[in-house]
Short mmCIF file of N, CA, C and O in Angstrom, two decimals:
data_model
loop_
_atom_site.label_atom_id
_atom_site.label_comp_id
_atom_site.label_asym_id
_atom_site.label_seq_id
_atom_site.Cartn_x
_atom_site.Cartn_y
_atom_site.Cartn_z
N UNK A 1 14.50 -0.47 15.46
CA UNK A 1 13.59 -1.89 15.18
C UNK A 1 13.62 -2.49 13.09
O UNK A 1 13.58 -1.01 12.53
N UNK A 2 13.73 -2.92 12.93
CA UNK A 2 13.61 -3.41 11.51
C UNK A 2 12.25 -3.87 10.98
O UNK A 2 11.52 -4.35 12.10
N UNK A 3 11.93 -3.13 9.93
CA UNK A 3 10.72 -3.25 9.50
C UNK A 3 10.28 -3.60 8.04
O UNK A 3 11.26 -3.94 7.51
N UNK A 4 9.34 -4.41 7.78
CA UNK A 4 9.47 -5.23 6.44
C UNK A 4 8.40 -5.29 6.34
O UNK A 4 7.32 -5.47 6.94
N UNK A 5 7.57 -4.36 4.74
CA UNK A 5 6.12 -3.63 4.34
C UNK A 5 6.38 -4.79 3.20
O UNK A 5 7.11 -4.57 2.08
N UNK A 6 5.32 -5.07 2.99
CA UNK A 6 5.31 -6.88 1.82
C UNK A 6 3.36 -6.26 0.98
O UNK A 6 2.64 -6.31 1.41
N UNK A 7 4.52 -5.48 0.19
CA UNK A 7 3.19 -5.07 -0.97
C UNK A 7 2.96 -6.40 -2.07
O UNK A 7 3.68 -7.00 -2.08
N UNK A 8 1.17 -6.31 -1.54
CA UNK A 8 0.65 -7.73 -2.69
C UNK A 8 -0.28 -7.23 -3.68
O UNK A 8 -1.06 -6.45 -3.34
N UNK A 9 -0.65 -8.13 -4.54
CA UNK A 9 -1.53 -7.86 -5.97
C UNK A 9 -2.40 -9.50 -6.14
O UNK A 9 -1.52 -10.77 -5.67
N UNK A 10 -3.51 -9.54 -5.39
CA UNK A 10 -4.49 -10.46 -6.18
C UNK A 10 -5.42 -10.51 -6.80
O UNK A 10 -5.83 -9.22 -6.83
N UNK A 11 -6.19 -11.18 -8.14
CA UNK A 11 -7.68 -11.28 -8.29
C UNK A 11 -8.23 -12.19 -7.38
O UNK A 11 -8.44 -12.95 -6.67
N UNK A 12 -10.00 -11.60 -7.89
CA UNK A 12 -10.65 -11.53 -6.66
C UNK A 12 -11.06 -13.88 -7.71
O UNK A 12 -10.87 -13.54 -8.63
N UNK A 13 -12.18 -14.60 -7.16
CA UNK A 13 -12.29 -15.37 -7.35
C UNK A 13 -12.72 -16.08 -9.11
O UNK A 13 -12.76 -16.12 -9.36
N UNK A 14 -13.48 -14.22 -9.11
CA UNK A 14 -14.78 -14.15 -10.13
C UNK A 14 -13.30 -13.49 -11.44
O UNK A 14 -14.04 -13.43 -12.67
N UNK A 15 -11.91 -12.92 -10.96
CA UNK A 15 -10.86 -12.37 -11.84
C UNK A 15 -11.87 -11.49 -12.47
O UNK A 15 -11.15 -10.88 -12.91
N UNK A 16 -12.30 -10.10 -11.59
CA UNK A 16 -12.70 -8.99 -12.02
C UNK A 16 -11.97 -8.40 -10.84
O UNK A 16 -12.27 -7.14 -11.41
N UNK A 17 -11.49 -8.27 -10.03
CA UNK A 17 -11.34 -8.00 -9.07
C UNK A 17 -10.28 -8.09 -8.73
O UNK A 17 -9.39 -9.32 -8.52
N UNK A 18 -9.54 -6.62 -9.04
CA UNK A 18 -7.45 -7.07 -8.43
C UNK A 18 -7.42 -6.63 -6.29
O UNK A 18 -7.65 -5.24 -6.63
N UNK A 19 -6.92 -7.25 -5.93
CA UNK A 19 -6.67 -7.52 -4.29
C UNK A 19 -5.62 -6.60 -4.05
O UNK A 19 -4.21 -7.42 -4.56
N UNK A 20 -5.19 -5.45 -3.90
CA UNK A 20 -3.88 -4.72 -3.48
C UNK A 20 -4.19 -4.57 -1.68
O UNK A 20 -4.67 -3.59 -1.06
N UNK A 21 -2.80 -4.35 -0.70
CA UNK A 21 -3.16 -4.73 0.76
C UNK A 21 -1.97 -4.48 0.74
O UNK A 21 -0.77 -4.75 -0.12
N UNK A 22 -1.75 -4.11 2.09
CA UNK A 22 0.12 -4.22 2.73
C UNK A 22 -0.06 -5.29 4.16
O UNK A 22 -0.76 -5.45 4.34
N UNK A 23 1.21 -5.50 3.56
CA UNK A 23 1.73 -6.95 5.37
C UNK A 23 2.74 -6.21 6.42
O UNK A 23 3.52 -5.62 5.21
N UNK A 24 2.53 -6.01 7.35
CA UNK A 24 3.66 -5.20 8.10
C UNK A 24 4.40 -6.21 9.05
O UNK A 24 3.65 -5.97 9.82
N UNK A 25 5.45 -6.08 8.58
CA UNK A 25 6.22 -7.04 10.17
C UNK A 25 7.52 -6.22 10.09
O UNK A 25 8.00 -6.04 9.91
N UNK A 26 7.45 -6.58 11.60
CA UNK A 26 9.15 -5.76 12.72
C UNK A 26 9.10 -6.85 13.06
O UNK A 26 9.14 -8.03 14.01
N UNK A 27 11.19 -6.40 13.72
CA UNK A 27 11.65 -7.10 14.98
C UNK A 27 12.74 -6.38 14.94
O UNK A 27 13.45 -5.24 14.56
N UNK A 28 13.45 -7.20 15.77
CA UNK A 28 14.76 -6.45 16.71
C UNK A 28 16.24 -6.73 15.90
O UNK A 28 16.53 -5.86 16.11
N UNK A 29 15.81 -7.29 15.23
CA UNK A 29 17.35 -6.95 14.73
C UNK A 29 16.93 -8.02 12.54
O UNK A 29 16.60 -8.15 12.52
N UNK A 30 18.00 -7.92 12.35
CA UNK A 30 17.88 -7.34 10.44
C UNK A 30 17.73 -9.07 10.28
O UNK A 30 17.12 -9.16 9.12
N UNK A 31 18.91 -9.48 11.39
CA UNK A 31 18.92 -11.22 10.01
C UNK A 31 16.79 -11.58 10.43
O UNK A 31 16.42 -12.31 9.87
N UNK A 32 16.06 -11.66 11.68
CA UNK A 32 14.97 -11.97 11.78
C UNK A 32 14.16 -11.52 11.17
O UNK A 32 13.02 -12.53 10.41
N UNK A 33 13.67 -10.50 10.82
CA UNK A 33 13.00 -9.23 9.80
C UNK A 33 13.67 -10.48 8.69
O UNK A 33 12.02 -10.47 7.82
N UNK A 34 15.01 -10.47 8.28
CA UNK A 34 14.76 -11.04 6.52
C UNK A 34 14.42 -12.40 6.79
O UNK A 34 13.71 -13.10 5.57
N UNK A 35 14.64 -13.02 7.51
CA UNK A 35 14.33 -14.77 8.21
C UNK A 35 12.91 -14.48 8.06
O UNK A 35 12.34 -15.29 6.82
N UNK A 36 11.81 -13.75 8.90
CA UNK A 36 10.28 -13.84 8.43
C UNK A 36 10.26 -13.51 6.20
O UNK A 36 9.37 -13.56 6.51
N UNK A 37 10.46 -11.94 6.65
CA UNK A 37 10.11 -11.51 5.53
C UNK A 37 10.47 -13.41 4.39
O UNK A 37 9.57 -13.17 3.16
N UNK A 38 11.36 -13.78 4.55
CA UNK A 38 12.30 -15.10 3.50
C UNK A 38 10.70 -16.43 3.49
O UNK A 38 9.95 -16.46 2.73
N UNK A 39 10.02 -16.38 4.61
CA UNK A 39 8.88 -17.74 4.62
C UNK A 39 8.08 -16.43 4.46
O UNK A 39 7.29 -17.68 3.68
N UNK A 40 7.28 -15.86 4.50
CA UNK A 40 6.47 -14.73 3.90
C UNK A 40 5.42 -15.15 2.03
O UNK A 40 5.33 -15.36 1.18
N UNK A 41 7.46 -14.87 2.37
CA UNK A 41 8.04 -14.33 0.17
C UNK A 41 7.89 -15.68 -0.54
O UNK A 41 6.59 -15.56 -1.37
N UNK A 42 7.78 -17.08 0.42
CA UNK A 42 7.86 -18.05 -0.43
C UNK A 42 6.22 -18.54 0.25
O UNK A 42 6.37 -19.51 -1.37
N UNK A 43 5.36 -18.79 0.61
CA UNK A 43 4.47 -18.66 1.32
C UNK A 43 3.51 -18.17 -0.25
O UNK A 43 2.77 -18.90 -0.97
N UNK A 44 3.85 -16.60 -0.27
CA UNK A 44 2.64 -16.50 -1.47
C UNK A 44 3.07 -16.86 -3.17
O UNK A 44 2.57 -16.60 -3.63
N UNK A 45 4.92 -17.16 -3.22
CA UNK A 45 5.46 -17.29 -4.38
C UNK A 45 4.91 -18.94 -4.57
O UNK A 45 3.83 -19.01 -5.32
N UNK A 46 4.08 -19.52 -3.52
CA UNK A 46 3.68 -20.57 -3.55
C UNK A 46 2.45 -20.91 -3.56
O UNK A 46 1.79 -21.75 -4.59
N UNK A 47 1.61 -19.24 -3.49
CA UNK A 47 0.05 -19.06 -4.14
C UNK A 47 -0.01 -18.73 -5.34
O UNK A 47 -0.85 -18.48 -5.72
N UNK A 48 1.47 -18.24 -5.62
CA UNK A 48 1.13 -16.82 -7.07
C UNK A 48 1.04 -15.85 -6.69
O UNK A 48 -0.37 -15.45 -7.51
N UNK A 49 0.68 -15.11 -5.64
CA UNK A 49 0.08 -13.81 -5.52
C UNK A 49 1.78 -12.61 -5.78
O UNK A 49 2.53 -13.43 -4.79
N UNK A 50 0.90 -11.88 -7.15
CA UNK A 50 2.09 -11.23 -6.94
C UNK A 50 2.76 -10.50 -5.85
O UNK A 50 1.57 -9.63 -4.81
N UNK A 51 4.27 -9.82 -5.34
CA UNK A 51 4.10 -8.98 -3.71
C UNK A 51 5.98 -8.74 -4.75
O UNK A 51 7.06 -8.66 -4.86
N UNK A 52 5.93 -7.78 -3.35
CA UNK A 52 6.95 -7.43 -3.26
C UNK A 52 7.54 -6.59 -2.27
O UNK A 52 6.07 -5.69 -0.97
N UNK A 53 8.86 -6.78 -1.48
CA UNK A 53 8.89 -6.65 -0.09
C UNK A 53 10.09 -5.62 -0.12
O UNK A 53 11.46 -4.89 -1.43
N UNK A 54 9.93 -4.44 0.74
CA UNK A 54 10.98 -3.67 1.53
C UNK A 54 10.33 -2.83 2.62
O UNK A 54 9.94 -3.75 3.75
N UNK A 55 12.49 -3.01 2.80
CA UNK A 55 13.18 -2.94 4.15
C UNK A 55 13.24 -1.59 4.81
O UNK A 55 13.82 -0.64 4.16
N UNK A 56 12.91 -1.33 6.05
CA UNK A 56 12.90 0.11 6.43
C UNK A 56 13.81 -0.30 7.91
O UNK A 56 13.69 -1.09 8.67
N UNK A 57 15.48 1.23 8.72
CA UNK A 57 15.55 0.36 10.09
C UNK A 57 14.59 1.93 10.11
O UNK A 57 15.19 2.63 10.05
N UNK A 58 14.19 1.49 11.82
CA UNK A 58 13.68 2.90 12.56
C UNK A 58 15.15 2.92 13.38
O UNK A 58 15.08 1.88 14.58
N UNK A 59 16.36 3.41 13.37
CA UNK A 59 16.70 3.61 15.00
C UNK A 59 16.68 3.82 16.58
O UNK A 59 15.14 4.60 16.33
N UNK A 60 16.53 3.16 17.36
CA UNK A 60 15.66 3.59 18.52
C UNK A 60 17.18 4.35 19.32
O UNK A 60 17.99 3.26 19.04
N UNK A 61 16.50 4.85 20.60
CA UNK A 61 17.73 6.04 21.61
C UNK A 61 17.39 5.37 22.26
O UNK A 61 16.15 5.59 23.31
N UNK A 62 17.71 4.66 23.27
CA UNK A 62 17.64 3.47 24.72
C UNK A 62 18.26 4.65 26.17
O UNK A 62 19.88 4.37 25.45
N UNK A 63 18.11 5.23 26.70
CA UNK A 63 18.99 5.16 27.67
C UNK A 63 18.44 5.31 29.31
O UNK A 63 17.16 4.05 29.25
N UNK A 64 19.89 5.22 30.15
CA UNK A 64 19.59 4.48 31.29
C UNK A 64 18.31 4.64 31.85
O UNK A 64 18.41 5.94 31.34
N UNK A 65 17.83 3.99 33.24
CA UNK A 65 16.72 4.52 33.63
C UNK A 65 17.32 5.34 34.88
O UNK A 65 18.76 5.41 35.20
N UNK A 66 16.43 6.62 34.24
CA UNK A 66 16.83 7.81 35.18
C UNK A 66 17.46 8.62 34.82
O UNK A 66 18.03 9.85 35.02
N UNK A 67 18.00 8.51 33.56
CA UNK A 67 19.34 9.39 32.47
C UNK A 67 18.40 10.37 31.49
O UNK A 67 16.74 9.55 31.54
N UNK A 68 17.79 11.57 31.47
CA UNK A 68 17.24 12.31 31.16
C UNK A 68 17.97 12.95 29.38
O UNK A 68 18.92 12.89 29.41
N UNK A 69 16.81 13.17 28.81
CA UNK A 69 17.59 14.39 27.64
C UNK A 69 17.61 15.69 27.40
O UNK A 69 16.23 15.97 27.43
N UNK A 70 18.08 15.80 27.19
CA UNK A 70 18.60 17.21 27.65
C UNK A 70 18.65 18.05 26.25
O UNK A 70 18.87 18.56 27.28
N UNK A 71 18.80 17.24 25.38
CA UNK A 71 18.66 18.65 23.72
C UNK A 71 17.72 18.36 23.41
O UNK A 71 16.55 18.40 23.75
#
C-alpha cells in the first residue's frame, strides 16, 4: 500500500494564528498515489496554502487462502 502525507500551513482569517495540519491518502499503486497527490497539491497551490508532501510504501504480504505463516 502506498501512502502520502501532506503537511500544510495556513493562517487564520485574522492573520494571528498559523494552522498546521496533516492530510493522509493511500492507494494500491504508486501511480494512483502520485496522481492524487498531484491534484491535491495543485489545489493547495491555487489556494496559496504552503504544503509539503511525503510518500511512503508499506509492503503487504498476502497468503493464498488456507496457507499459514509458520515463521
